[in-house]
PDB file of C-alpha atoms in Angstrom:
ATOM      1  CA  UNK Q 444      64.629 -81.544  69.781  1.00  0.00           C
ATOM      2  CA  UNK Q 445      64.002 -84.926  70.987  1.00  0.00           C
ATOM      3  CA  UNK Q 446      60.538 -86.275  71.393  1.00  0.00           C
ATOM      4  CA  UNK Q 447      59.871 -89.102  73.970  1.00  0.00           C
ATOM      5  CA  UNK Q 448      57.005 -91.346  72.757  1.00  0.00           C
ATOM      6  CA  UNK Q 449      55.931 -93.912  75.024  1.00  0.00           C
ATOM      7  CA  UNK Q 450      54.697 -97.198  73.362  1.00  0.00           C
ATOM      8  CA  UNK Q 451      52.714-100.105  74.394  1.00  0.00           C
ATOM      9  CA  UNK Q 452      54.268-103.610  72.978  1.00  0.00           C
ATOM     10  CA  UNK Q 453      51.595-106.442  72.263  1.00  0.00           C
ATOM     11  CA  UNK Q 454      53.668-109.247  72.234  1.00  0.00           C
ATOM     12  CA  UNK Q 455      52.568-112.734  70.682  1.00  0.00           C
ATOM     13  CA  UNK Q 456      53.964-116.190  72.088  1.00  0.00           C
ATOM     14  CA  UNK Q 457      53.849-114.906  75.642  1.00  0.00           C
ATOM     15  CA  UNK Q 458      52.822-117.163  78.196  1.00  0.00           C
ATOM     16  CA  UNK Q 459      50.924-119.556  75.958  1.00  0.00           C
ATOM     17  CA  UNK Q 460      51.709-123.405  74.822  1.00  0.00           C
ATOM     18  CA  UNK Q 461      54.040-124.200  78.135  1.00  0.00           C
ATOM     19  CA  UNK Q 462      56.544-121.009  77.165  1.00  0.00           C
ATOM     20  CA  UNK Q 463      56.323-119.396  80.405  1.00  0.00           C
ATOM     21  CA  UNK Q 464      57.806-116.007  81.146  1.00  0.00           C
ATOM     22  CA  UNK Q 465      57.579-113.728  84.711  1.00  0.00           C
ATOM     23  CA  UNK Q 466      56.795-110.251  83.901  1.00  0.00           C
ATOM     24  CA  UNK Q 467      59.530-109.412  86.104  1.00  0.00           C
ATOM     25  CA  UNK Q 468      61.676-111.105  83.566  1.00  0.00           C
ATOM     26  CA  UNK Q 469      59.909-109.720  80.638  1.00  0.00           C
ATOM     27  CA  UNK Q 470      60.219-106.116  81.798  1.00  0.00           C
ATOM     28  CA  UNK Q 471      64.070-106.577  82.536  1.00  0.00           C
ATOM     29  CA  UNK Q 472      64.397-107.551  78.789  1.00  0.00           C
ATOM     30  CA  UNK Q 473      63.208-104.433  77.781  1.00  0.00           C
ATOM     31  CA  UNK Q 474      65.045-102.373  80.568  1.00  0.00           C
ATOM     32  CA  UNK Q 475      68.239-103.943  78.934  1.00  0.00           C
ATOM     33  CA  UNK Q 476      67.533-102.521  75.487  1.00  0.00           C
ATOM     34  CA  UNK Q 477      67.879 -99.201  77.314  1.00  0.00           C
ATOM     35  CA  UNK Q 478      63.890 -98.479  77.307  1.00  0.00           C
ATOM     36  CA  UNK Q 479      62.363 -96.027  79.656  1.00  0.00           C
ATOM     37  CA  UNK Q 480      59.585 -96.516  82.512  1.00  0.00           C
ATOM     38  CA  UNK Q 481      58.971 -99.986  81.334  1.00  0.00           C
ATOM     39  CA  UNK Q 482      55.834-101.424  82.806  1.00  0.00           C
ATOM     40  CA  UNK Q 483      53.700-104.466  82.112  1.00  0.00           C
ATOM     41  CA  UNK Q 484      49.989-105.385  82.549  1.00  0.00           C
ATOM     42  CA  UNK Q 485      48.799-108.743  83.599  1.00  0.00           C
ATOM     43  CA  UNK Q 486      50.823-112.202  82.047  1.00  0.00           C
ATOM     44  CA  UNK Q 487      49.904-112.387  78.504  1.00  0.00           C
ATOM     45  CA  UNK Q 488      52.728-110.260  76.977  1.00  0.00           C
ATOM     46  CA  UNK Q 489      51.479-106.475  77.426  1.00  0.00           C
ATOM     47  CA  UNK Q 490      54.782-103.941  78.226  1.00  0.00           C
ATOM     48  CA  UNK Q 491      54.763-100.160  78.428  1.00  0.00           C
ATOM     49  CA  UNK Q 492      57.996 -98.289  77.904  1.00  0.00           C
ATOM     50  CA  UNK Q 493      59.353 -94.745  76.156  1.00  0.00           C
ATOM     51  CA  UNK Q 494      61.927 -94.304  74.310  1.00  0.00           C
ATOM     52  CA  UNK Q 495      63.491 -91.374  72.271  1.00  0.00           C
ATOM     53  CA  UNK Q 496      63.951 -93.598  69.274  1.00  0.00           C
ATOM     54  CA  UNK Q 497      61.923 -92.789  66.049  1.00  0.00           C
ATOM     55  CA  UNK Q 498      62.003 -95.482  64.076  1.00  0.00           C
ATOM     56  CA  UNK Q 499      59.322 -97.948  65.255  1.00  0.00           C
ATOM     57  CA  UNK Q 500      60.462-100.626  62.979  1.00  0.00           C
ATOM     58  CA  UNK Q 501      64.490-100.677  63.470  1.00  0.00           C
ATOM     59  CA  UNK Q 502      62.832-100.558  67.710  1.00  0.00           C
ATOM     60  CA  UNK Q 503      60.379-103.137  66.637  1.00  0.00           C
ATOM     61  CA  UNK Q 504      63.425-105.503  64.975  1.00  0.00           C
ATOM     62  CA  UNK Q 505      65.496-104.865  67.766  1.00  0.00           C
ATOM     63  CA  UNK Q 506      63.094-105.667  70.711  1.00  0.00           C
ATOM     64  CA  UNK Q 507      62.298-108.988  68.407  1.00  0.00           C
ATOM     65  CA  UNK Q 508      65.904-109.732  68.040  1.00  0.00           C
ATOM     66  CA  UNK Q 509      67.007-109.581  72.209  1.00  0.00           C
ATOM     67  CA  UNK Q 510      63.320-111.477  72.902  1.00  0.00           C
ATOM     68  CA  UNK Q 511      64.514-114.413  70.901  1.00  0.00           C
ATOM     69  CA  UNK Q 512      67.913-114.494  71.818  1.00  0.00           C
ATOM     70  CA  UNK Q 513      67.098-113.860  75.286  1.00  0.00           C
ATOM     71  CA  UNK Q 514      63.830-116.189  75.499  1.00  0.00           C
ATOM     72  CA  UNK Q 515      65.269-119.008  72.905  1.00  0.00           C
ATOM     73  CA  UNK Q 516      61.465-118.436  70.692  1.00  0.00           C
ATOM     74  CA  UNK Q 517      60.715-115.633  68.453  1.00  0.00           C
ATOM     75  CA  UNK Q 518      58.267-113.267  69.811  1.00  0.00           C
ATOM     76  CA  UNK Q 519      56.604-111.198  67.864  1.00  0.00           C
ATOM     77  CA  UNK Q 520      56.139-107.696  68.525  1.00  0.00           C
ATOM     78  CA  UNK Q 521      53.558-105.105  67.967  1.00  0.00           C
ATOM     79  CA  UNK Q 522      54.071-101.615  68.979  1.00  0.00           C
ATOM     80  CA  UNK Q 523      51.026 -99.178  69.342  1.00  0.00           C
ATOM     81  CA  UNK Q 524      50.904 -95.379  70.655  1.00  0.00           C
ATOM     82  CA  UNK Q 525      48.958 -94.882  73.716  1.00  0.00           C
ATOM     83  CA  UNK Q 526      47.376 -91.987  71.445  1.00  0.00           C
ATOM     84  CA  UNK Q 527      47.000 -94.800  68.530  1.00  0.00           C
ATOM     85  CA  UNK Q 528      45.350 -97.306  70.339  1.00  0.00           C
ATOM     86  CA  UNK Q 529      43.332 -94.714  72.341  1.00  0.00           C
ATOM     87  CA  UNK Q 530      42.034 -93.624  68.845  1.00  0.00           C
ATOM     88  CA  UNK Q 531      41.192 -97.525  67.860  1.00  0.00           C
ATOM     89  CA  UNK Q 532      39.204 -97.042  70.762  1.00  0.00           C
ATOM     90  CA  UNK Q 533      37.248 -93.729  70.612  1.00  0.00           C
ATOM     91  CA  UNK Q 534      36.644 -94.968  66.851  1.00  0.00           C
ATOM     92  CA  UNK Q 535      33.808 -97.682  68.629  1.00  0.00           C
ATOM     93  CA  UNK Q 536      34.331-100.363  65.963  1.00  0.00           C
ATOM     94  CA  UNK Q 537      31.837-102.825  67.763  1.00  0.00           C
ATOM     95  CA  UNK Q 538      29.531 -99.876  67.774  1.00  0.00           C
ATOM     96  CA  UNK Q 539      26.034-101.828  67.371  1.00  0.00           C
ATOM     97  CA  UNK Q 540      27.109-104.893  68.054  1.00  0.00           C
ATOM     98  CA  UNK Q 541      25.177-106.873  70.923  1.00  0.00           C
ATOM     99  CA  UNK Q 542      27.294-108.485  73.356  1.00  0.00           C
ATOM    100  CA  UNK Q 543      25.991-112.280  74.593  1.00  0.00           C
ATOM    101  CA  UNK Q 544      27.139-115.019  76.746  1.00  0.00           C
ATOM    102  CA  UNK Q 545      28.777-116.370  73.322  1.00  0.00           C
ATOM    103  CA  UNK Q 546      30.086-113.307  71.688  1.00  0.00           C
ATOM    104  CA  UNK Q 547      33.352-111.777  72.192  1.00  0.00           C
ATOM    105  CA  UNK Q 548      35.008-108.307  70.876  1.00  0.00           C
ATOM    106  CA  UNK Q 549      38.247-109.203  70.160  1.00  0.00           C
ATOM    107  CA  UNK Q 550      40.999-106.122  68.712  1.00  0.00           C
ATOM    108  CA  UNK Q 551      43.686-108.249  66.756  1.00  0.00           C
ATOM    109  CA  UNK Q 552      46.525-106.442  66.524  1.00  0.00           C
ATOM    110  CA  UNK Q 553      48.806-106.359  62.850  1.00  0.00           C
ATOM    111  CA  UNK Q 554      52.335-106.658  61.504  1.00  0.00           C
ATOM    112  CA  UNK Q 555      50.974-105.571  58.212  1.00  0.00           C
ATOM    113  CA  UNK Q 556      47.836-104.645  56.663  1.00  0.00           C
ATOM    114  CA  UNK Q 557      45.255-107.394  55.539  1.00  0.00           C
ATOM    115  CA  UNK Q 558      45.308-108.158  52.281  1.00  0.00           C
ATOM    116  CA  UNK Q 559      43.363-105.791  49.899  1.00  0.00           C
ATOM    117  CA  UNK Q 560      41.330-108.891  48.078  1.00  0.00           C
ATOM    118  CA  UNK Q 561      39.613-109.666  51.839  1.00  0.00           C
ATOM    119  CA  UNK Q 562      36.377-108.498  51.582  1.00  0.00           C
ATOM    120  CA  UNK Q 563      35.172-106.462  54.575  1.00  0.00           C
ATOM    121  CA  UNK Q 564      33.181-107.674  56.792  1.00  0.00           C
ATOM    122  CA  UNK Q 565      34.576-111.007  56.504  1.00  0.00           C
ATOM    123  CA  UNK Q 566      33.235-114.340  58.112  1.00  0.00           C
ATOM    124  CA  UNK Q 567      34.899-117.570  58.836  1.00  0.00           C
ATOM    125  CA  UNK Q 568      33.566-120.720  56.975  1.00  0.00           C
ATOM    126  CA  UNK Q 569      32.810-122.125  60.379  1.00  0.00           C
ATOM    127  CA  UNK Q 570      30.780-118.730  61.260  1.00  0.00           C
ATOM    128  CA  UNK Q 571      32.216-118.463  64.441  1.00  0.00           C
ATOM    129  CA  UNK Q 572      34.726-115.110  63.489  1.00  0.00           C
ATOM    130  CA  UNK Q 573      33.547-112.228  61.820  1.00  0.00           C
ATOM    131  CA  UNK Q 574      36.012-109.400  60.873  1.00  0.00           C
ATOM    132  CA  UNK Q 575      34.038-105.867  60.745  1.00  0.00           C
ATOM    133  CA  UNK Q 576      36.270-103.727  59.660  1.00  0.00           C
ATOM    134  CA  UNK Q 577      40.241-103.020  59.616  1.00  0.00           C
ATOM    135  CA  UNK Q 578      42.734-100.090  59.748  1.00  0.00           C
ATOM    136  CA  UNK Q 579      46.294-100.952  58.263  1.00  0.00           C
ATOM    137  CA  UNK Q 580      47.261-101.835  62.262  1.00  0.00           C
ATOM    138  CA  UNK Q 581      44.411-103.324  63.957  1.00  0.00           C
ATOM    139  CA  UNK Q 582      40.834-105.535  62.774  1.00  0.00           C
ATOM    140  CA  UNK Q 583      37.968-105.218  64.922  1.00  0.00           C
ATOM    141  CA  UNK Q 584      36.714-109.188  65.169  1.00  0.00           C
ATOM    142  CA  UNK Q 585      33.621-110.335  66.910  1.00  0.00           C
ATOM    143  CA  UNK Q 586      34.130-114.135  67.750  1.00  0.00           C
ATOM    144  CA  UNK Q 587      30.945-116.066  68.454  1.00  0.00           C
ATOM    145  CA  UNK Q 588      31.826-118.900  71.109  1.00  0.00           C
ATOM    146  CA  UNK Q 589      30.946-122.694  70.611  1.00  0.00           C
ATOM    147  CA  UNK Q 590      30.058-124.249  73.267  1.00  0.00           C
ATOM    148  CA  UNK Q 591      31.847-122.066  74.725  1.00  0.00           C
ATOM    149  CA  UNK Q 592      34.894-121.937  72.817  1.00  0.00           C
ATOM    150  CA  UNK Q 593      36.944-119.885  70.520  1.00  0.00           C
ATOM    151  CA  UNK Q 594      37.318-122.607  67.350  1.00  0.00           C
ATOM    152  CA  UNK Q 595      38.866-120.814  64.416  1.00  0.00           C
ATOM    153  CA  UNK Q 596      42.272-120.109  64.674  1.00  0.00           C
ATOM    154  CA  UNK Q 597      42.790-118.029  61.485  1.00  0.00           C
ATOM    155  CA  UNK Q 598      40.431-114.925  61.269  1.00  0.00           C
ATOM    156  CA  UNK Q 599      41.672-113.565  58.145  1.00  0.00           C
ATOM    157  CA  UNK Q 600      42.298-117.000  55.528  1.00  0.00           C
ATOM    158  CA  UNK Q 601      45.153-118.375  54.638  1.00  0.00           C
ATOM    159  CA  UNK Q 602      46.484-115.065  52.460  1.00  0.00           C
ATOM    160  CA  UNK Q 603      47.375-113.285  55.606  1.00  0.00           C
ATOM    161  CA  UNK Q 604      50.991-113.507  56.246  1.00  0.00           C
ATOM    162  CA  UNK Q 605      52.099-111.141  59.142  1.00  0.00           C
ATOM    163  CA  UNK Q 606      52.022-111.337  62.444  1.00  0.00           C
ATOM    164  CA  UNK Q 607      48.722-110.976  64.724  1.00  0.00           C
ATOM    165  CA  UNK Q 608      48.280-110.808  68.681  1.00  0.00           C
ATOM    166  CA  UNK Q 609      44.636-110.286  69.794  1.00  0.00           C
ATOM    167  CA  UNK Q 610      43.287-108.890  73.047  1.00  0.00           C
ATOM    168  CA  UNK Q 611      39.538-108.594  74.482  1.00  0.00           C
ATOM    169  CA  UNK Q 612      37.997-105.068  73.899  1.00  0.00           C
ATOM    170  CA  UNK Q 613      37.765-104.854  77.729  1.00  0.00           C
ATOM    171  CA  UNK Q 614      41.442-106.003  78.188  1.00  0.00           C
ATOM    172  CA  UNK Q 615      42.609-103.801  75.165  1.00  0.00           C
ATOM    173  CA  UNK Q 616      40.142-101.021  77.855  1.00  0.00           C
ATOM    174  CA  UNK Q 617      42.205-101.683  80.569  1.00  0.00           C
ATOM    175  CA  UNK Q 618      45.614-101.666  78.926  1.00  0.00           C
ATOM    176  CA  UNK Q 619      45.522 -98.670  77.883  1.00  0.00           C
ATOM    177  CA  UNK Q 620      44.642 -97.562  80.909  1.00  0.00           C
ATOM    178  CA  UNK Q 621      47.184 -98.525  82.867  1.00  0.00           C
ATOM    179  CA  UNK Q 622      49.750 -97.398  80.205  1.00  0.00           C
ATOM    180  CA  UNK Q 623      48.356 -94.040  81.064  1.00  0.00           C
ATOM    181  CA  UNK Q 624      49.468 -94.519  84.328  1.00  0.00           C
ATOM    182  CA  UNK Q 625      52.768 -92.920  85.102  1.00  0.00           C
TER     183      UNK Q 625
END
């Protein structure tokens, strides 16, 4: 029996630093890899699709591999569950944190897990990004603006190799969401 799993693809490199892409275009690269219902959610690289096939990271590889070739970049790809990221969610990993003007809750999605000798909760030596907590696929990171900007580019030090794509809690909200939507 074949189980249908529908996925939602945080891509990296989407839309940012003058690489432009239409969603229109984005979804069609998916629909060519023979993905199901494929949907996106506003321009920064969110796509919804199902698929019969179960190995997420021969599906991850080969999404990757048509992106580049198709887009001329490599994009990286990070594929959650609706039921996975809905359970990142229920979990409330800002729970107790107070939201300002200057703080953002920020879910940075993982290629791989952080590395085991970065202590939890981790801060940035500027201060500005503090990591709460982690599961091998996602860190929960509350970024505190300057003057009303995000700063730090690396959240997790220079040991972290893989690839991350972060979203807003709210957006990460909102996503899902709409990848409910059939």
């Amino acid at each position: 029996m074949t189980t249908t799993t529908t996925y939602i693809a945080f891509l990296r490199a989407i839309n940012v630093g003058g690489r432009t892409v239409r969603m229109e275009r984005l979804r069609a690269l998916f629909a060519e890899l023979g993905l199901g219902n494929v949907r996106s959610y506003i321009q920064s690289g969110n796509v919804f699709f199902s698929t019969d096939e179960p190995d997420r990271a021969a599906l991850t590889a080969r999404i990757e591999e048509h992106l580049e070739r198709s887009l001329g970049y490599p994009v990286p790809v990070l594929l959650r569950t609706v039921d996975e990221v809905a359970g990142l969610l229920a979990a409330e990993p800002f729970r107790g944190v107070e939201v300002t003007p200057d703080v953002r809750l920020v879910i940075a999605f993982l290629s791989e897990p952080l590395p085991a000798e970065l202590a939890l909760p981790h801060r940035s030596v500027k201060g500005d990004v503090e990591v709460l907590g982690a599961d091998p696929g996602a860190a929960y990171v509350v970024v505190h603006l300057q003057d009303g900007k995000w700063v730090t580019k690396e959240m997790f030090g220079k040991q972290y190799r893989g690839a991350v794509t972060s979203r807003f809690l709210h957006t990460t909200e909102r996503i899902l969401a709409a990848a409910r939507k059939s």
